[in-house]
């Protein structure tokens, strides 16, 4: 059968190429998504400043204590280590030195915004940094600058350097220039006491760099250090994992990339299997006469299936082999796009090993063989005496397996739609709405021949009336060829439905977020900095201006509200069993909160947000059976836990819930401790321009200062959140792009197959223009049916999502998106049907009827 299969492929180059393209593109997409997923799972980051330390101890990002429920996500901020861990690590056999390391955010250098960090001189050995000029810092006010920064700023030992630490200006004397062969980040090295003072986290450090004694086995040393710090909120890293301690952004990058790559890979794999199945099934339909002839010559059903399976296996192996190098390139391309858009940090190492390639190969082979088996099954079971009668046209499409699968997919889509509309709220509803779109697409595709029959019947008379005789002939073709029409319609439905659903899911979220931001912005001006760092003291400075009614810091983070289930024997985390619930945190200033927060309190007072206090949403208070004056346990993003007093409640936008805490309590518990913006409300009668002028003057020489009015702040917010937008549009581009390739592939092959039919029409008197007009009508009907079904797919996902998001059944976002998608689908359909028709009509009718 393999020899026969190879000979068959030799004489069916068009079908071979169509299957090869579908399988090749699917393998490339699946492998690329697998590479992204492996990159996120490994989260390898090459160590630079810590390169000389073979082992690094840093804070564990896992949720501490005995949590019950779904609290498996890592902490949102960097978890710090207790300073006393240094002695515990230093006592481990094989440790030559345990060097504590801290990172101080340097937000401006020489009056210009900068992205640098400060460290103690003792940690210079971890890179290592070596002095190339001057001397090391010994007292407060002295600093050593890395050679690249010194060259850029023209610094030499003895000169003065103005630097801002978390937005607070300082003046240092440069005592030396240091150089490292591994570190690329701008760095300032202070005396150890000065670094600790600037770090301002008493008793805490970022990580511990371990220098091993000569001859020590690193694997054994890593295990020993792990035992020494077990149960103390630490993790031990070695190899490429060490870079995570140096670049904590890789933690959030991992959190972003794993679900994104999982969504990419899962949806891409489903689309690949779906498209491959559709393509192979269409090619099998075109070969019904050939298979019927084989059956009449004595070929058994099993032999026929084995021949088809062998043909498809050959194509799949060739496609998978050709996809290895492009799959790697495609994965790296998507990685570069995500890095360019700051969705993941560029320090993460792109990884694509054997497993993604194996998965891509396996998915390609499985999809091809499964599609070939299903497509050949009906033809192989036809009795030889009936084969020739059914060879020219397939009209039966219903089978028990097909209807069971349709019921399962449509049932699953309906269940997800119900869950989305009734259980989910806010942007999180997209996590169930997006998969439902794919389930709707598969379910509708399984019953598409029946739907195509009904739709073709509904369109038959209106289209025929407007288009004349050729149009009526086209509608007869569409009605009778409903199974083949369904094969042509499926790629259009897939491209239209997924493009509309995926794009409008994101634009609806953007629209809701922007609307909520504008409604909640009570302040008349927003003060920020290009480097994201303002001095906290600036809040009081601005609030004392005669033009200002109130000023409040605004800083965001995440935390968890813990419900203690079992107090145990003590107050330690190890003695508690808790059920934590995620909670976004917004840090504000009590003195200016009432003037700058648009949502009024239901109970309590924003002015009491001082110390260990919190304002919670009314539904959170109700769910936890709490009221004003009660105490709740809050786990901050950095892992610290505090008992907070409820001083107020408010009603946040549906699905966008958050809690408010004092900014002075939240800032030290964020990774960098930076104050990004200050909200300012003007006194009655003060114009916006006068307010902005006064704010700029009062802020003085803050590097990169930006003062925006309400409209400017709203516009900046609309442009600012690119993360989800880029991810969604990239996903849509990948999946829909593949569906478009399948659309072009399928329609061109399906049209080219009808050369003999076109020739017969011309022999009985039809002109080229009449045939082209007939095919134009068929293209219009094919596009209309595909768009109608695709719109149904999108509606099945978008309507429940809109209800969950803001109660609207219509998606938010630009109105031109849907017409653009529809117009593109129509243009592609016409091009891919009419071009092969034009090519087929170039041949003489007599020659075309006998052409192979």
PDB file of N, CA and C in Angstrom, residues 716-775:
ATOM      1  N   UNK A 716      -3.707  59.158  27.975  1.00  0.00           N
ATOM      2  CA  UNK A 716      -2.511  58.377  28.294  1.00  0.00           C
ATOM      3  C   UNK A 716      -2.882  56.988  28.795  1.00  0.00           C
ATOM      4  N   UNK A 717      -3.965  56.898  29.564  1.00  0.00           N
ATOM      5  CA  UNK A 717      -4.409  55.586  30.046  1.00  0.00           C
ATOM      6  C   UNK A 717      -4.849  54.704  28.885  1.00  0.00           C
ATOM      7  N   UNK A 718      -5.538  55.302  27.900  1.00  0.00           N
ATOM      8  CA  UNK A 718      -5.991  54.531  26.745  1.00  0.00           C
ATOM      9  C   UNK A 718      -4.821  53.973  25.952  1.00  0.00           C
ATOM     10  N   UNK A 719      -3.705  54.706  25.940  1.00  0.00           N
ATOM     11  CA  UNK A 719      -2.538  54.242  25.196  1.00  0.00           C
ATOM     12  C   UNK A 719      -1.577  53.425  26.045  1.00  0.00           C
ATOM     13  N   UNK A 720      -1.781  53.455  27.350  1.00  0.00           N
ATOM     14  CA  UNK A 720      -0.757  52.911  28.236  1.00  0.00           C
ATOM     15  C   UNK A 720      -0.766  51.413  28.420  1.00  0.00           C
ATOM     16  N   UNK A 721      -1.936  50.792  28.494  1.00  0.00           N
ATOM     17  CA  UNK A 721      -2.008  49.362  28.799  1.00  0.00           C
ATOM     18  C   UNK A 721      -1.927  48.546  27.522  1.00  0.00           C
ATOM     19  N   UNK A 722      -0.695  48.261  27.079  1.00  0.00           N
ATOM     20  CA  UNK A 722      -0.492  47.520  25.842  1.00  0.00           C
ATOM     21  C   UNK A 722      -0.398  46.018  26.060  1.00  0.00           C
ATOM     22  N   UNK A 723      -0.217  45.591  27.316  1.00  0.00           N
ATOM     23  CA  UNK A 723       0.083  44.180  27.569  1.00  0.00           C
ATOM     24  C   UNK A 723      -1.000  43.252  27.044  1.00  0.00           C
ATOM     25  N   UNK A 724      -2.215  43.408  27.565  1.00  0.00           N
ATOM     26  CA  UNK A 724      -3.288  42.530  27.129  1.00  0.00           C
ATOM     27  C   UNK A 724      -3.631  42.737  25.671  1.00  0.00           C
ATOM     28  N   UNK A 725      -3.545  43.983  25.191  1.00  0.00           N
ATOM     29  CA  UNK A 725      -3.892  44.281  23.809  1.00  0.00           C
ATOM     30  C   UNK A 725      -2.952  43.575  22.838  1.00  0.00           C
ATOM     31  N   UNK A 726      -1.654  43.677  23.086  1.00  0.00           N
ATOM     32  CA  UNK A 726      -0.682  43.043  22.207  1.00  0.00           C
ATOM     33  C   UNK A 726      -0.841  41.534  22.229  1.00  0.00           C
ATOM     34  N   UNK A 727      -1.028  40.977  23.425  1.00  0.00           N
ATOM     35  CA  UNK A 727      -1.169  39.526  23.534  1.00  0.00           C
ATOM     36  C   UNK A 727      -2.390  39.045  22.768  1.00  0.00           C
ATOM     37  N   UNK A 728      -3.519  39.726  22.919  1.00  0.00           N
ATOM     38  CA  UNK A 728      -4.740  39.306  22.237  1.00  0.00           C
ATOM     39  C   UNK A 728      -4.623  39.450  20.729  1.00  0.00           C
ATOM     40  N   UNK A 729      -4.059  40.559  20.285  1.00  0.00           N
ATOM     41  CA  UNK A 729      -3.945  40.768  18.844  1.00  0.00           C
ATOM     42  C   UNK A 729      -2.941  39.810  18.222  1.00  0.00           C
ATOM     43  N   UNK A 730      -1.876  39.481  18.963  1.00  0.00           N
ATOM     44  CA  UNK A 730      -0.912  38.510  18.448  1.00  0.00           C
ATOM     45  C   UNK A 730      -1.562  37.138  18.336  1.00  0.00           C
ATOM     46  N   UNK A 731      -2.338  36.762  19.354  1.00  0.00           N
ATOM     47  CA  UNK A 731      -3.055  35.489  19.305  1.00  0.00           C
ATOM     48  C   UNK A 731      -4.018  35.463  18.127  1.00  0.00           C
ATOM     49  N   UNK A 732      -4.754  36.550  17.946  1.00  0.00           N
ATOM     50  CA  UNK A 732      -5.690  36.611  16.831  1.00  0.00           C
ATOM     51  C   UNK A 732      -4.961  36.531  15.503  1.00  0.00           C
ATOM     52  N   UNK A 733      -3.833  37.225  15.384  1.00  0.00           N
ATOM     53  CA  UNK A 733      -3.082  37.215  14.128  1.00  0.00           C
ATOM     54  C   UNK A 733      -2.576  35.820  13.799  1.00  0.00           C
ATOM     55  N   UNK A 734      -2.069  35.095  14.805  1.00  0.00           N
ATOM     56  CA  UNK A 734      -1.529  33.757  14.571  1.00  0.00           C
ATOM     57  C   UNK A 734      -2.635  32.788  14.168  1.00  0.00           C
ATOM     58  N   UNK A 735      -3.694  32.737  14.964  1.00  0.00           N
ATOM     59  CA  UNK A 735      -4.762  31.775  14.727  1.00  0.00           C
ATOM     60  C   UNK A 735      -5.538  32.117  13.452  1.00  0.00           C
ATOM     61  N   UNK A 736      -5.903  33.385  13.309  1.00  0.00           N
ATOM     62  CA  UNK A 736      -6.682  33.777  12.137  1.00  0.00           C
ATOM     63  C   UNK A 736      -5.829  33.706  10.876  1.00  0.00           C
ATOM     64  N   UNK A 737      -4.534  34.039  11.005  1.00  0.00           N
ATOM     65  CA  UNK A 737      -3.648  33.925   9.854  1.00  0.00           C
ATOM     66  C   UNK A 737      -3.596  32.504   9.326  1.00  0.00           C
ATOM     67  N   UNK A 738      -3.544  31.551  10.242  1.00  0.00           N
ATOM     68  CA  UNK A 738      -3.554  30.145   9.834  1.00  0.00           C
ATOM     69  C   UNK A 738      -4.880  29.779   9.175  1.00  0.00           C
ATOM     70  N   UNK A 739      -5.971  30.278   9.750  1.00  0.00           N
ATOM     71  CA  UNK A 739      -7.285  30.002   9.159  1.00  0.00           C
ATOM     72  C   UNK A 739      -7.399  30.611   7.762  1.00  0.00           C
ATOM     73  N   UNK A 740      -6.803  31.785   7.555  1.00  0.00           N
ATOM     74  CA  UNK A 740      -6.836  32.415   6.230  1.00  0.00           C
ATOM     75  C   UNK A 740      -6.050  31.592   5.216  1.00  0.00           C
ATOM     76  N   UNK A 741      -4.900  31.072   5.652  1.00  0.00           N
ATOM     77  CA  UNK A 741      -4.125  30.199   4.763  1.00  0.00           C
ATOM     78  C   UNK A 741      -4.954  28.980   4.370  1.00  0.00           C
ATOM     79  N   UNK A 742      -5.653  28.414   5.354  1.00  0.00           N
ATOM     80  CA  UNK A 742      -6.513  27.266   5.063  1.00  0.00           C
ATOM     81  C   UNK A 742      -7.642  27.660   4.123  1.00  0.00           C
ATOM     82  N   UNK A 743      -8.190  28.867   4.298  1.00  0.00           N
ATOM     83  CA  UNK A 743      -9.260  29.341   3.423  1.00  0.00           C
ATOM     84  C   UNK A 743      -8.775  29.401   1.976  1.00  0.00           C
ATOM     85  N   UNK A 744      -7.623  30.038   1.770  1.00  0.00           N
ATOM     86  CA  UNK A 744      -7.075  30.151   0.417  1.00  0.00           C
ATOM     87  C   UNK A 744      -6.784  28.773  -0.153  1.00  0.00           C
ATOM     88  N   UNK A 745      -6.180  27.949   0.662  1.00  0.00           N
ATOM     89  CA  UNK A 745      -5.816  26.595   0.252  1.00  0.00           C
ATOM     90  C   UNK A 745      -7.046  25.809  -0.184  1.00  0.00           C
ATOM     91  N   UNK A 746      -8.066  25.791   0.656  1.00  0.00           N
ATOM     92  CA  UNK A 746      -9.248  24.971   0.404  1.00  0.00           C
ATOM     93  C   UNK A 746     -10.024  25.450  -0.813  1.00  0.00           C
ATOM     94  N   UNK A 747     -10.275  26.748  -0.896  1.00  0.00           N
ATOM     95  CA  UNK A 747     -11.099  27.253  -1.982  1.00  0.00           C
ATOM     96  C   UNK A 747     -10.416  27.115  -3.335  1.00  0.00           C
ATOM     97  N   UNK A 748      -9.108  27.314  -3.388  1.00  0.00           N
ATOM     98  CA  UNK A 748      -8.412  27.182  -4.661  1.00  0.00           C
ATOM     99  C   UNK A 748      -8.427  25.734  -5.138  1.00  0.00           C
ATOM    100  N   UNK A 749      -8.203  24.795  -4.222  1.00  0.00           N
ATOM    101  CA  UNK A 749      -8.227  23.386  -4.609  1.00  0.00           C
ATOM    102  C   UNK A 749      -9.637  22.972  -5.012  1.00  0.00           C
ATOM    103  N   UNK A 750     -10.635  23.397  -4.248  1.00  0.00           N
ATOM    104  CA  UNK A 750     -12.017  23.012  -4.546  1.00  0.00           C
ATOM    105  C   UNK A 750     -12.462  23.560  -5.895  1.00  0.00           C
ATOM    106  N   UNK A 751     -12.058  24.771  -6.234  1.00  0.00           N
ATOM    107  CA  UNK A 751     -12.461  25.355  -7.511  1.00  0.00           C
ATOM    108  C   UNK A 751     -11.711  24.725  -8.677  1.00  0.00           C
ATOM    109  N   UNK A 752     -10.409  24.496  -8.476  1.00  0.00           N
ATOM    110  CA  UNK A 752      -9.607  23.902  -9.551  1.00  0.00           C
ATOM    111  C   UNK A 752     -10.116  22.517  -9.933  1.00  0.00           C
ATOM    112  N   UNK A 753     -10.742  21.821  -9.003  1.00  0.00           N
ATOM    113  CA  UNK A 753     -11.239  20.472  -9.263  1.00  0.00           C
ATOM    114  C   UNK A 753     -12.372  20.478 -10.299  1.00  0.00           C
ATOM    115  N   UNK A 754     -13.011  21.605 -10.497  1.00  0.00           N
ATOM    116  CA  UNK A 754     -14.210  21.664 -11.338  1.00  0.00           C
ATOM    117  C   UNK A 754     -13.898  22.028 -12.791  1.00  0.00           C
ATOM    118  N   UNK A 755     -12.686  21.752 -13.245  1.00  0.00           N
ATOM    119  CA  UNK A 755     -12.307  22.073 -14.627  1.00  0.00           C
ATOM    120  C   UNK A 755     -13.223  21.366 -15.630  1.00  0.00           C
ATOM    121  N   UNK A 756     -13.494  20.084 -15.387  1.00  0.00           N
ATOM    122  CA  UNK A 756     -14.328  19.332 -16.319  1.00  0.00           C
ATOM    123  C   UNK A 756     -15.748  19.882 -16.356  1.00  0.00           C
ATOM    124  N   UNK A 757     -16.249  20.292 -15.220  1.00  0.00           N
ATOM    125  CA  UNK A 757     -17.594  20.867 -15.170  1.00  0.00           C
ATOM    126  C   UNK A 757     -17.665  22.156 -15.978  1.00  0.00           C
ATOM    127  N   UNK A 758     -16.645  23.018 -15.831  1.00  0.00           N
ATOM    128  CA  UNK A 758     -16.626  24.275 -16.589  1.00  0.00           C
ATOM    129  C   UNK A 758     -16.545  23.978 -18.093  1.00  0.00           C
ATOM    130  N   UNK A 759     -15.722  22.997 -18.444  1.00  0.00           N
ATOM    131  CA  UNK A 759     -15.580  22.661 -19.864  1.00  0.00           C
ATOM    132  C   UNK A 759     -16.896  22.150 -20.436  1.00  0.00           C
ATOM    133  N   UNK A 760     -17.618  21.332 -19.677  1.00  0.00           N
ATOM    134  CA  UNK A 760     -18.898  20.810 -20.144  1.00  0.00           C
ATOM    135  C   UNK A 760     -19.904  21.947 -20.343  1.00  0.00           C
ATOM    136  N   UNK A 761     -19.901  22.915 -19.422  1.00  0.00           N
ATOM    137  CA  UNK A 761     -20.792  24.054 -19.585  1.00  0.00           C
ATOM    138  C   UNK A 761     -20.487  24.826 -20.862  1.00  0.00           C
ATOM    139  N   UNK A 762     -19.209  24.968 -21.156  1.00  0.00           N
ATOM    140  CA  UNK A 762     -18.838  25.712 -22.365  1.00  0.00           C
ATOM    141  C   UNK A 762     -19.196  24.927 -23.621  1.00  0.00           C
ATOM    142  N   UNK A 763     -19.100  23.598 -23.564  1.00  0.00           N
ATOM    143  CA  UNK A 763     -19.452  22.781 -24.727  1.00  0.00           C
ATOM    144  C   UNK A 763     -20.933  22.843 -25.054  1.00  0.00           C
ATOM    145  N   UNK A 764     -21.766  23.090 -24.050  1.00  0.00           N
ATOM    146  CA  UNK A 764     -23.211  23.170 -24.318  1.00  0.00           C
ATOM    147  C   UNK A 764     -23.657  24.606 -24.562  1.00  0.00           C
ATOM    148  N   UNK A 765     -22.673  25.541 -24.671  1.00  0.00           N
ATOM    149  CA  UNK A 765     -23.028  26.886 -25.116  1.00  0.00           C
ATOM    150  C   UNK A 765     -22.745  28.014 -24.153  1.00  0.00           C
ATOM    151  N   UNK A 766     -22.314  27.761 -22.932  1.00  0.00           N
ATOM    152  CA  UNK A 766     -22.027  28.848 -21.990  1.00  0.00           C
ATOM    153  C   UNK A 766     -20.735  29.559 -22.393  1.00  0.00           C
ATOM    154  N   UNK A 767     -20.721  30.857 -22.229  1.00  0.00           N
ATOM    155  CA  UNK A 767     -19.511  31.626 -22.512  1.00  0.00           C
ATOM    156  C   UNK A 767     -18.641  31.716 -21.265  1.00  0.00           C
ATOM    157  N   UNK A 768     -17.395  32.170 -21.463  1.00  0.00           N
ATOM    158  CA  UNK A 768     -16.502  32.349 -20.316  1.00  0.00           C
ATOM    159  C   UNK A 768     -17.109  33.319 -19.313  1.00  0.00           C
ATOM    160  N   UNK A 769     -17.674  34.406 -19.797  1.00  0.00           N
ATOM    161  CA  UNK A 769     -18.228  35.415 -18.878  1.00  0.00           C
ATOM    162  C   UNK A 769     -19.400  34.858 -18.084  1.00  0.00           C
ATOM    163  N   UNK A 770     -20.207  33.993 -18.723  1.00  0.00           N
ATOM    164  CA  UNK A 770     -21.325  33.400 -18.000  1.00  0.00           C
ATOM    165  C   UNK A 770     -20.838  32.459 -16.893  1.00  0.00           C
ATOM    166  N   UNK A 771     -19.790  31.680 -17.187  1.00  0.00           N
ATOM    167  CA  UNK A 771     -19.223  30.794 -16.161  1.00  0.00           C
ATOM    168  C   UNK A 771     -18.611  31.619 -15.034  1.00  0.00           C
ATOM    169  N   UNK A 772     -17.899  32.692 -15.401  1.00  0.00           N
ATOM    170  CA  UNK A 772     -17.303  33.549 -14.368  1.00  0.00           C
ATOM    171  C   UNK A 772     -18.389  34.205 -13.517  1.00  0.00           C
ATOM    172  N   UNK A 773     -19.486  34.606 -14.146  1.00  0.00           N
ATOM    173  CA  UNK A 773     -20.581  35.221 -13.387  1.00  0.00           C
ATOM    174  C   UNK A 773     -21.220  34.199 -12.448  1.00  0.00           C
ATOM    175  N   UNK A 774     -21.395  32.959 -12.934  1.00  0.00           N
ATOM    176  CA  UNK A 774     -21.932  31.914 -12.079  1.00  0.00           C
ATOM    177  C   UNK A 774     -21.038  31.676 -10.870  1.00  0.00           C
ATOM    178  N   UNK A 775     -19.725  31.623 -11.097  1.00  0.00           N
ATOM    179  CA  UNK A 775     -18.802  31.382  -9.996  1.00  0.00           C
ATOM    180  C   UNK A 775     -18.715  32.591  -9.063  1.00  0.00           C
TER     181      UNK A 775
END
